[in-house]
mmCIF file of C-alpha atoms and ligand atoms in Angstrom:
data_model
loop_
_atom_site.group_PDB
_atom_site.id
_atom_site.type_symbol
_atom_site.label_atom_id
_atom_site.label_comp_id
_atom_site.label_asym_id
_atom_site.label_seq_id
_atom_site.Cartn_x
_atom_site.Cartn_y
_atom_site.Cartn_z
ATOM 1 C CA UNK J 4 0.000 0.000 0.000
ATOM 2 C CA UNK J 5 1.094 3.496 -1.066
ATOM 3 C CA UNK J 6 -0.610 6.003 1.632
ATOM 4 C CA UNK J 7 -1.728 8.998 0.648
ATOM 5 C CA UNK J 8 -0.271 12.266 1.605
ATOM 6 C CA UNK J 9 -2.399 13.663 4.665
ATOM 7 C CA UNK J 10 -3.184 17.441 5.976
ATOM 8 C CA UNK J 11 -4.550 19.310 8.046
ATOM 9 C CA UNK J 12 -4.845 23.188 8.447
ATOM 10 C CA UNK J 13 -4.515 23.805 4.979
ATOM 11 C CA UNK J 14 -5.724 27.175 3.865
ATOM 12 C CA UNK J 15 -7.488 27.868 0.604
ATOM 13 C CA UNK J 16 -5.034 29.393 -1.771
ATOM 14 C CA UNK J 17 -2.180 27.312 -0.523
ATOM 15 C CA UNK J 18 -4.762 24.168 -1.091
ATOM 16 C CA UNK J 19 -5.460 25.904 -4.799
ATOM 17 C CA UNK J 20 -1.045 26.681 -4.921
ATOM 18 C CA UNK J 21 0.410 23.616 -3.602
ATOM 19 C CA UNK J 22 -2.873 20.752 -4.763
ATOM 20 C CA UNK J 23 -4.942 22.386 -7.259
ATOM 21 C CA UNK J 24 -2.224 23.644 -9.366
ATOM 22 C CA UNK J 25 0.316 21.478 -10.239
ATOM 23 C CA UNK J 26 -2.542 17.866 -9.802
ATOM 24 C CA UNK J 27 -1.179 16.464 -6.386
ATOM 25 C CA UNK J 28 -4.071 14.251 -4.283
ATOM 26 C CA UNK J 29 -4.186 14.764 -1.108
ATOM 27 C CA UNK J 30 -6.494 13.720 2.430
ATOM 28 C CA UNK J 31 -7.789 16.532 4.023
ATOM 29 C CA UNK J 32 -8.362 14.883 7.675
ATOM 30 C CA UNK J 33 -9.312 17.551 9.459
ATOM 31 C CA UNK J 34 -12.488 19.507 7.428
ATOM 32 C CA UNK J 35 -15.567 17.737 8.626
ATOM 33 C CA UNK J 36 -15.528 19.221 12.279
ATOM 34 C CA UNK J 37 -18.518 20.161 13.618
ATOM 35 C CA UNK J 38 -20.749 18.495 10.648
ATOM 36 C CA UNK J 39 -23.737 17.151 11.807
ATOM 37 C CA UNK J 40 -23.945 14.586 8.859
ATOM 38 C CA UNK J 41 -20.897 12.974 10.659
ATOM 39 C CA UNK J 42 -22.415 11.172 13.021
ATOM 40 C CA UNK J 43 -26.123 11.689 12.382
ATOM 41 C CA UNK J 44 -26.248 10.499 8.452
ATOM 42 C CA UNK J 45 -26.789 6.535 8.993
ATOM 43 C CA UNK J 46 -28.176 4.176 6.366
ATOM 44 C CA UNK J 47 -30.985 3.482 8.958
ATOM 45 C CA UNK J 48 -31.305 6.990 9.415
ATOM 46 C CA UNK J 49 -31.709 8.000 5.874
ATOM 47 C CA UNK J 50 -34.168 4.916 5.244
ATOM 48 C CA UNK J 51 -35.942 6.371 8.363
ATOM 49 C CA UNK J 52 -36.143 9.755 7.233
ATOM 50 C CA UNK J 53 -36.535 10.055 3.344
ATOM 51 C CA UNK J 54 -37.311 6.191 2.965
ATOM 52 C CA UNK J 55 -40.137 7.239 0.347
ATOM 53 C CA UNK J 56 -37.767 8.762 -2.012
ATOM 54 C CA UNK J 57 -36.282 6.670 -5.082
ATOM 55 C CA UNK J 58 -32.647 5.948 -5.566
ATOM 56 C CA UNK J 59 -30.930 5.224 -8.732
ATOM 57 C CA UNK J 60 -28.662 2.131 -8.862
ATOM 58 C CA UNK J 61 -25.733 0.760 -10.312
ATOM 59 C CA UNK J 62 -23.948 -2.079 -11.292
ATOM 60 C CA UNK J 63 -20.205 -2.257 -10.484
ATOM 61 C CA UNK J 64 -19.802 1.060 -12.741
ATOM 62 C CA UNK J 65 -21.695 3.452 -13.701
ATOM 63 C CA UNK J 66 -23.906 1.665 -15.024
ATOM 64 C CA UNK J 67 -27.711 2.211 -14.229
ATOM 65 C CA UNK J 68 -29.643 -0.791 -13.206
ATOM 66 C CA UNK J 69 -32.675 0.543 -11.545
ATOM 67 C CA UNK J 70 -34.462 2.884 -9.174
ATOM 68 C CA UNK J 71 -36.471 2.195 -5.430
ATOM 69 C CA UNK J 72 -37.147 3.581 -2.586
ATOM 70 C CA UNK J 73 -34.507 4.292 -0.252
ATOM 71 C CA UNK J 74 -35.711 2.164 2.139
ATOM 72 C CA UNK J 75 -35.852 -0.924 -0.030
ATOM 73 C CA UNK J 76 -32.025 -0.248 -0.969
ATOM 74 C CA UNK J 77 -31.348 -0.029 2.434
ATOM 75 C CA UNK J 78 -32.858 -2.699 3.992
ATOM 76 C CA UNK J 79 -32.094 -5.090 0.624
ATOM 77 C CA UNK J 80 -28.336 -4.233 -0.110
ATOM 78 C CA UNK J 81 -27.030 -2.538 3.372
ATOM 79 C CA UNK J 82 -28.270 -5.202 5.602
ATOM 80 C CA UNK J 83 -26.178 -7.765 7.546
ATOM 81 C CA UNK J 84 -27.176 -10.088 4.357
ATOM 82 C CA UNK J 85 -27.162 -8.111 1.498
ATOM 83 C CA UNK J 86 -28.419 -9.614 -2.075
ATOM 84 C CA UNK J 87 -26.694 -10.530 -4.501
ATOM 85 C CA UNK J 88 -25.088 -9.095 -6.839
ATOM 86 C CA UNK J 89 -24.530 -6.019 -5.281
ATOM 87 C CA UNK J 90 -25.735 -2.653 -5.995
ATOM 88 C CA UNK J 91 -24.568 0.860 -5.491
ATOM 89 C CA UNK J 92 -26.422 3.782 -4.726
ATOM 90 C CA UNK J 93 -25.494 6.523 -6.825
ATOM 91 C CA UNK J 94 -27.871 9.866 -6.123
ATOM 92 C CA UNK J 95 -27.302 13.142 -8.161
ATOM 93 C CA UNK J 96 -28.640 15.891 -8.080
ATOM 94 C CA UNK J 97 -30.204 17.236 -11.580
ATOM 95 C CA UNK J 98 -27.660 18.096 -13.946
ATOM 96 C CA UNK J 99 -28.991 17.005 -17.779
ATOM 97 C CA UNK J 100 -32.895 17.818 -18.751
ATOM 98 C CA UNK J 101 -34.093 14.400 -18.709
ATOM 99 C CA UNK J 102 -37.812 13.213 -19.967
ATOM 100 C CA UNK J 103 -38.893 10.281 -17.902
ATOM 101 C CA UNK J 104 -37.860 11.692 -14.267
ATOM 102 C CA UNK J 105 -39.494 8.785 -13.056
ATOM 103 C CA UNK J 106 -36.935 6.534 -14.628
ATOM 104 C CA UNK J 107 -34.251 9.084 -13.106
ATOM 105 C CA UNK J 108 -34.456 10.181 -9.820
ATOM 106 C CA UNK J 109 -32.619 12.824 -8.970
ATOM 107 C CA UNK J 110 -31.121 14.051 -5.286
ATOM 108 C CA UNK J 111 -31.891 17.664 -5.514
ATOM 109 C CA UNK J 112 -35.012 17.249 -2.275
ATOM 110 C CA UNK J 113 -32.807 15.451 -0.048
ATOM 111 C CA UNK J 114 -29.570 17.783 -0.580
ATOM 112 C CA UNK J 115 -32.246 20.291 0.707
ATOM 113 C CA UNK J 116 -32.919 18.710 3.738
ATOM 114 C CA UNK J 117 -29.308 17.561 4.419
ATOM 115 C CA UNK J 118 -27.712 20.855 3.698
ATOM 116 C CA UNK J 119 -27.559 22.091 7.026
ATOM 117 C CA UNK J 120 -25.601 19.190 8.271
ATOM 118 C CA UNK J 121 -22.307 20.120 6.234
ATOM 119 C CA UNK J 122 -20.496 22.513 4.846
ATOM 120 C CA UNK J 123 -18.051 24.081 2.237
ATOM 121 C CA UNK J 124 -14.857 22.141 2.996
ATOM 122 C CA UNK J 125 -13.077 25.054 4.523
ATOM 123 C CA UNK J 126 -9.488 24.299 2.571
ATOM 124 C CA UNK J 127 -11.438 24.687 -0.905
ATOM 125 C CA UNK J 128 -11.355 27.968 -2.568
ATOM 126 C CA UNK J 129 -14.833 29.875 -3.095
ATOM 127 C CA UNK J 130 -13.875 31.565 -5.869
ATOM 128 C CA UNK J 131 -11.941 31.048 -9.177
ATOM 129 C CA UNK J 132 -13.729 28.222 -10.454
ATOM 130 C CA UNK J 133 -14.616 27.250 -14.613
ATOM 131 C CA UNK J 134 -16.746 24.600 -13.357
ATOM 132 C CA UNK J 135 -19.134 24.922 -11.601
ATOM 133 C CA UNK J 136 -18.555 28.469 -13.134
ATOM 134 C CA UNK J 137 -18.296 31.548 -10.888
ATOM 135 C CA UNK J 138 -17.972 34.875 -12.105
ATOM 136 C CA UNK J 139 -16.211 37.676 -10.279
ATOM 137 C CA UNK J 140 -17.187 38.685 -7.305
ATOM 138 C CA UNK J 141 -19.460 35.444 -6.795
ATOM 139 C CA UNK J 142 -18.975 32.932 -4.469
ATOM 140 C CA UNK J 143 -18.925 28.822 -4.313
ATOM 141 C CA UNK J 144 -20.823 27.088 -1.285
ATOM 142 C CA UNK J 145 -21.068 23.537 -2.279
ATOM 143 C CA UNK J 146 -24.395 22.117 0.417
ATOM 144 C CA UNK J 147 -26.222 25.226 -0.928
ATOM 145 C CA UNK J 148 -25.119 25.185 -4.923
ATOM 146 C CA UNK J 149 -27.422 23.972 -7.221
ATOM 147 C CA UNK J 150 -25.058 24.392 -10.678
ATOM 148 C CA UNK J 151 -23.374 21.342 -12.536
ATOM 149 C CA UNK J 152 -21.628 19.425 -12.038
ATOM 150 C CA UNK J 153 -23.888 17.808 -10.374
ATOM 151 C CA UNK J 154 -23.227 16.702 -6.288
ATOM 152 C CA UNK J 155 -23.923 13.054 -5.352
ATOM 153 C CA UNK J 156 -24.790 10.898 -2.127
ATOM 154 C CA UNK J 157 -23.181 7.375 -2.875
ATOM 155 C CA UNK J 158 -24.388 4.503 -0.594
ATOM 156 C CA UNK J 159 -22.724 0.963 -0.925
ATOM 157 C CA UNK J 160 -22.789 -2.147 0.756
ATOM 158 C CA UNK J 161 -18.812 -3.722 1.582
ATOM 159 C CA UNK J 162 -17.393 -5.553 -1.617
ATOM 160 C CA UNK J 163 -19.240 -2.483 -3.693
ATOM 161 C CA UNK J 164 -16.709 -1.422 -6.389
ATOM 162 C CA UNK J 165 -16.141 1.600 -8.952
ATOM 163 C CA UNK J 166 -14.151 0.201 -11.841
ATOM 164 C CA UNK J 167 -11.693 1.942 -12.716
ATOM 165 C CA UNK J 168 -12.667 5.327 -14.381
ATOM 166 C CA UNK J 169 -11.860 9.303 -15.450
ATOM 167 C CA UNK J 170 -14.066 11.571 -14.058
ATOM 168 C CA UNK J 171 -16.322 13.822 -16.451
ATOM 169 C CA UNK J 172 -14.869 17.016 -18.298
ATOM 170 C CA UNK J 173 -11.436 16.323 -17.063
ATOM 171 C CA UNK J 174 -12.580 17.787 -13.637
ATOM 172 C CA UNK J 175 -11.385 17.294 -9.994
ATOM 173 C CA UNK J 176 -13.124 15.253 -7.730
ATOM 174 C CA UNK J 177 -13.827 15.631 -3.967
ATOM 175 C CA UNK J 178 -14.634 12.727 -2.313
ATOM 176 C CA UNK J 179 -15.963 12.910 1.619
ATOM 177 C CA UNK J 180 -16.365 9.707 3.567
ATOM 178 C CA UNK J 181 -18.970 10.314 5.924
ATOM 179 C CA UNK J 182 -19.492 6.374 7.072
ATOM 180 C CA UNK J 183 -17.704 3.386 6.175
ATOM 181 C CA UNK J 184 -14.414 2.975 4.881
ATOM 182 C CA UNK J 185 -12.984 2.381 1.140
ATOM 183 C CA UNK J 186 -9.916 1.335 -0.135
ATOM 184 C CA UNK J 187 -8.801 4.240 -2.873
ATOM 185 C CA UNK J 188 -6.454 3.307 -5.619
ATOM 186 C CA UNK J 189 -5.062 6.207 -7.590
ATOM 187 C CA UNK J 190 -2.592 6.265 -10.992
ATOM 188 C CA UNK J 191 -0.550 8.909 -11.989
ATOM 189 C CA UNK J 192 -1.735 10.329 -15.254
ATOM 190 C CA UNK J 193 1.768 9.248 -16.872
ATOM 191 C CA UNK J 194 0.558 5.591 -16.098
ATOM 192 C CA UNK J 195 -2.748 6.170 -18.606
ATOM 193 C CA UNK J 196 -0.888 4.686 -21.155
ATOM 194 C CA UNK J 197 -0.837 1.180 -19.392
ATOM 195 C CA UNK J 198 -4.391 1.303 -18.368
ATOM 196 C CA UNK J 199 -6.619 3.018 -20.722
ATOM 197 C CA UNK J 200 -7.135 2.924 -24.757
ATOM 198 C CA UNK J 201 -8.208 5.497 -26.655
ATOM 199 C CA UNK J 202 -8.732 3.869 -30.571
ATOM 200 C CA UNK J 203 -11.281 3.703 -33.006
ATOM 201 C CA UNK J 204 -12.613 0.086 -31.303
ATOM 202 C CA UNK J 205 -12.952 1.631 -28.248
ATOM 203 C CA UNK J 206 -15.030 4.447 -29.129
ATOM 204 C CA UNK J 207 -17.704 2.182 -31.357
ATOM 205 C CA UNK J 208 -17.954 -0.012 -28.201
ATOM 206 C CA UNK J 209 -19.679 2.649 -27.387
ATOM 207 C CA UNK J 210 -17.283 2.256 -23.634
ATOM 208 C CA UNK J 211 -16.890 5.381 -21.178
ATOM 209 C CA UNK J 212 -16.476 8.212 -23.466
ATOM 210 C CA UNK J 213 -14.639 6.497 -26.435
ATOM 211 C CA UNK J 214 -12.070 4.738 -23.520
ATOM 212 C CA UNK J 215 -11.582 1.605 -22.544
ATOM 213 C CA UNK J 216 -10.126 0.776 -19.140
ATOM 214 C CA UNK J 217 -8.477 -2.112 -18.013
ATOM 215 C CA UNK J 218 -9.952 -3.522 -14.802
ATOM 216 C CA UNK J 219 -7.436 -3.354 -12.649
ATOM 217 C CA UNK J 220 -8.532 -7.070 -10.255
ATOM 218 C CA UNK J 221 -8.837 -9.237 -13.423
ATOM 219 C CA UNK J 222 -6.466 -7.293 -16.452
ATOM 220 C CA UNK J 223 -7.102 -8.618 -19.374
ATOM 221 C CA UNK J 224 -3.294 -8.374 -20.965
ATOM 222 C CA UNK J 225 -4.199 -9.094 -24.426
ATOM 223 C CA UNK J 226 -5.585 -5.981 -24.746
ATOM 224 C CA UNK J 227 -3.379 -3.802 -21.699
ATOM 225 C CA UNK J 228 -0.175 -6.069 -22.358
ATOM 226 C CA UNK J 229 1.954 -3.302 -20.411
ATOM 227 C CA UNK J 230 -0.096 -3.058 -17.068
ATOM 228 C CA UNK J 231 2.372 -4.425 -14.582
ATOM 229 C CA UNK J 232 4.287 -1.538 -15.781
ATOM 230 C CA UNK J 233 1.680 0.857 -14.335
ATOM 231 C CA UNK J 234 2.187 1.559 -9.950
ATOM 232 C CA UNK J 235 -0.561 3.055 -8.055
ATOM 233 C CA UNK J 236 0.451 6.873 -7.075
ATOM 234 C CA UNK J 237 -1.732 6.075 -3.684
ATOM 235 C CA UNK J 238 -3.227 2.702 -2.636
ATOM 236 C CA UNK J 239 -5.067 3.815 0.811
ATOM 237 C CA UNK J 240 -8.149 3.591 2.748
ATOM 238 C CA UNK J 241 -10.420 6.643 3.579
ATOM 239 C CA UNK J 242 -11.395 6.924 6.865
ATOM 240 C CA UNK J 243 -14.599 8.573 7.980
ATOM 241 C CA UNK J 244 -14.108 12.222 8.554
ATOM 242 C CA UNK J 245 -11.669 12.394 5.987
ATOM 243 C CA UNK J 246 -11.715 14.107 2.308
ATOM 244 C CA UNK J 247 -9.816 13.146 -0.543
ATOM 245 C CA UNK J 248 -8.944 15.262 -3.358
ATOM 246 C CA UNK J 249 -8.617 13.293 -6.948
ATOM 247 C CA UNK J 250 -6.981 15.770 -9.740
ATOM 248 C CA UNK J 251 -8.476 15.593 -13.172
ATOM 249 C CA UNK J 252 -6.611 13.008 -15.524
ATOM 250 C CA UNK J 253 -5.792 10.695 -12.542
ATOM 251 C CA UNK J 254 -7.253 7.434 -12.818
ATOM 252 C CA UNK J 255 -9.335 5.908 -9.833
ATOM 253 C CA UNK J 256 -10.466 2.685 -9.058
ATOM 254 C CA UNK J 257 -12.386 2.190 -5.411
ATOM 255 C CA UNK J 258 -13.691 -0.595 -3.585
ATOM 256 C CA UNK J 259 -15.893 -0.058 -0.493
ATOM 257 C CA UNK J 260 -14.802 -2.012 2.507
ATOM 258 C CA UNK J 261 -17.520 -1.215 4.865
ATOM 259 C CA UNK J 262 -21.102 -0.325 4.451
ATOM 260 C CA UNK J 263 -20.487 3.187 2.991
ATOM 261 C CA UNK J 264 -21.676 6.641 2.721
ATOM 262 C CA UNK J 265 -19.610 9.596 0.690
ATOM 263 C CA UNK J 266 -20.881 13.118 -0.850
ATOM 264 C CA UNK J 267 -19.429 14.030 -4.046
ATOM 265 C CA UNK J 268 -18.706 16.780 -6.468
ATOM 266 C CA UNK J 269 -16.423 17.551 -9.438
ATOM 267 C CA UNK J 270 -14.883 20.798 -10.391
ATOM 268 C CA UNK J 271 -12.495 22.498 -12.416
ATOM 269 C CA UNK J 272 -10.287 25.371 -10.679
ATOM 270 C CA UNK J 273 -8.470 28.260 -12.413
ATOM 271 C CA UNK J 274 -5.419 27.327 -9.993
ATOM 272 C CA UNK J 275 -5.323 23.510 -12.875
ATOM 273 C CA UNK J 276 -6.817 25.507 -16.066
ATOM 274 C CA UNK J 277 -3.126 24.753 -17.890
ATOM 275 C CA UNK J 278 -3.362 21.032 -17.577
ATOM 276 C CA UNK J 279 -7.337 21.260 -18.117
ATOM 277 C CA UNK J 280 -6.985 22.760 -21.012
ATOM 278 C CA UNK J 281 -4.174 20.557 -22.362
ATOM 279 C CA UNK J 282 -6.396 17.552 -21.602
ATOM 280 C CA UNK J 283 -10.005 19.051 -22.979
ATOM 281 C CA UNK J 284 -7.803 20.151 -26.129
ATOM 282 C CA UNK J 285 -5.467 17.034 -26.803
ATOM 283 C CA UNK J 286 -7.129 13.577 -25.162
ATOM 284 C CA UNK J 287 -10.947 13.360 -25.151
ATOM 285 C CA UNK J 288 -13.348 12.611 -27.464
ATOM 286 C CA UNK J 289 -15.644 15.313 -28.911
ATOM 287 C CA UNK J 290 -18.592 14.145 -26.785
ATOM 288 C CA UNK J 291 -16.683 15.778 -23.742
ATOM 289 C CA UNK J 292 -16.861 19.246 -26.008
ATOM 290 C CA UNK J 293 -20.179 19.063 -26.383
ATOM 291 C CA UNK J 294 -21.141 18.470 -22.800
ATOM 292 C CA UNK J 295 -18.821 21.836 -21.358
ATOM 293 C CA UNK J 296 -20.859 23.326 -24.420
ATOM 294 C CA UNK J 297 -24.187 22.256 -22.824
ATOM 295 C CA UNK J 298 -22.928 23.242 -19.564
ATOM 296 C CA UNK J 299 -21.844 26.515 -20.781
ATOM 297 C CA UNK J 300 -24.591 27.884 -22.966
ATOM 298 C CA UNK J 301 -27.858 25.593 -22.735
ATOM 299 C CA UNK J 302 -27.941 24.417 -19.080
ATOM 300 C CA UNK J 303 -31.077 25.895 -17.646
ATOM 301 C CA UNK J 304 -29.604 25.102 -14.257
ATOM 302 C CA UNK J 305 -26.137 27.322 -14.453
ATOM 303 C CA UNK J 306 -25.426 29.973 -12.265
ATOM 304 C CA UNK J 307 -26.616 33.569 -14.297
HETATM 305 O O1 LIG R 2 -16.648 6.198 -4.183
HETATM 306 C C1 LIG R 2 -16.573 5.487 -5.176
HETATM 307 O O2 LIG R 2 -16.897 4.309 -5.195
HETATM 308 C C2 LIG R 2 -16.037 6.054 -6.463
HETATM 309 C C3 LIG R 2 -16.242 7.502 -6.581
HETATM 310 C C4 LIG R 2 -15.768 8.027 -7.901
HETATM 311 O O3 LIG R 2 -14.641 7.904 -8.256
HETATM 312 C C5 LIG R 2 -16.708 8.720 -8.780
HETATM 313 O O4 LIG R 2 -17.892 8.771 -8.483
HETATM 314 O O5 LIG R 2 -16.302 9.230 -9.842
HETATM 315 FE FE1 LIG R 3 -14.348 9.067 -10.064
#
């Protein structure tokens, strides 16, 4: 195991200098103090309180397989017995127009209700950002934002996994553990080369975004013959309480060890525009263009 660099008493331009800039993760340990959502947000509690509402579900990706009620995911898949196969819980709030919201629930009601019981982590910059975009003089408070891209509530059961994956738009993610532990493995961006492929088969498989990623517990070495030359940067478990910060470009894979709950949220700072720019410009595939494009101009939901 490779642990992860950990801080504390980090303030927000030296986060945005010494992180942001030049694409170094890092756990924040010390930024959920005095959150409610610490020790109040329970998968019994949330079945208990917003039971009624429907969560979406995935497979071992992100792969949609479903929606119920809260309390039916709880009590089937975060029990001492949960069914097989597994499922993940992955709740966002609204960040594409979509037809059938039925089919789709989104997370933007219970955000609502839980936004009193966290905050803006206080080592994050509130202004500066491209995405979510904030002009001058405005101001970023994640709990109370309701811009893309999107924030998330992730509930998983132990053995739960996330394949290994980019994250949208080349943007930074944030992820807080509020309950439960998961085992994090990050790659340098260098490494992509062993791990992902960008071709022309790839991108009529129709895989995530035009890529196709080796997973990283059963390679297939046909296709990634040069994995074993790829390390992880950081092989570590997050801790409730803690925060980890993934820079765009880095490739992720996590597996939850114990039943699980983490908020979400990707963003682009102006502190990483260089590299974000390099990688919007030089690696993805056009779809990528057109979402920022969406994001940017035809979003009903973006800031003014
Ligand atoms: O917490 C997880 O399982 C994975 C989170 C993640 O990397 C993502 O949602 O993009
Ligand atoms: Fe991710």
């Amino acid at each position: 195991m490779k642990r992860a660099e950990r801080i504390e008493r980090i303030d927000a331009s030296e986060f945005a200098r010494s992180y942001m800039k030049p694409g170094r993760p890092v756990i924040v340990t010390d930024a959920m103090q005095g959150w409610a959502a610490l020790e109040k947000w329970t998968p019994a509690w949330l079945a208990e309180t917003h039971g009624d509402e429907k969560v979406p579900t995935y497979g071992t990706y992100f792969d949609f397989r479903g929606a119920m009620k809260l309390r039916d995911y709880v009590e089937r898949y975060l029990g001492d017995t949960p069914r097989q196969p597994i499922r993940y819980a992955r709740w966002f709030t609204l960040h594409q127009p979509v037809p059938n919201a039925e089919r789709f629930p989104w997370a933007d009601a219970i955000f609502t209700h839980l936004e009193p019981d966290w905050r803006h982590p206080y080592f994050l910059p509130r202004s500066g950002y491209l995405f979510p975009f904030v002009g001058p003089g405005e101001e970023l408070d994640i709990p109370s934002s309701t811009t893309v891209p999107s924030k998330a509530l992730y509930l998983s059961p132990a053995g739960a996994v996330t394949n290994l994956h980019l994250d949208y738009w080349g943007s930074d993610a944030l992820l807080v553990q509020i309950h439960g532990r998961k085992e994090v493995v990050l790659y340098h961006p260098d490494d992509s080369r062993y791990l992902m492929r960008v071709d022309e088969a790839s991108a009529m498989m129709g895989t995530s975004g035009g890529r196709r990623l080796v997973d990283i517990r059963n390679p297939d070495l046909e296709l990634f013959p040069d994995f074993h030359q790829a390390v992880p940067a950081v092989h570590d478990v997050l801790e409730p309480g803690e925060i980890a910060y993934i820079p765009m470009a880095w490739l992720h894979h996590v597996d939850t060890l114990s039943t699980s709950i983490t908020l979400t949220w990707n963003l682009v700072h102006q502190a990483s525009f260089r590299t974000w720019f390099r990688w919007v410009s030089e690696s993805p595939p056009a779809k990528e263009i057109d979402d920022i494009r969406y994001i940017l101009y035809d979003d009903p939901h973006r800031l003014p």
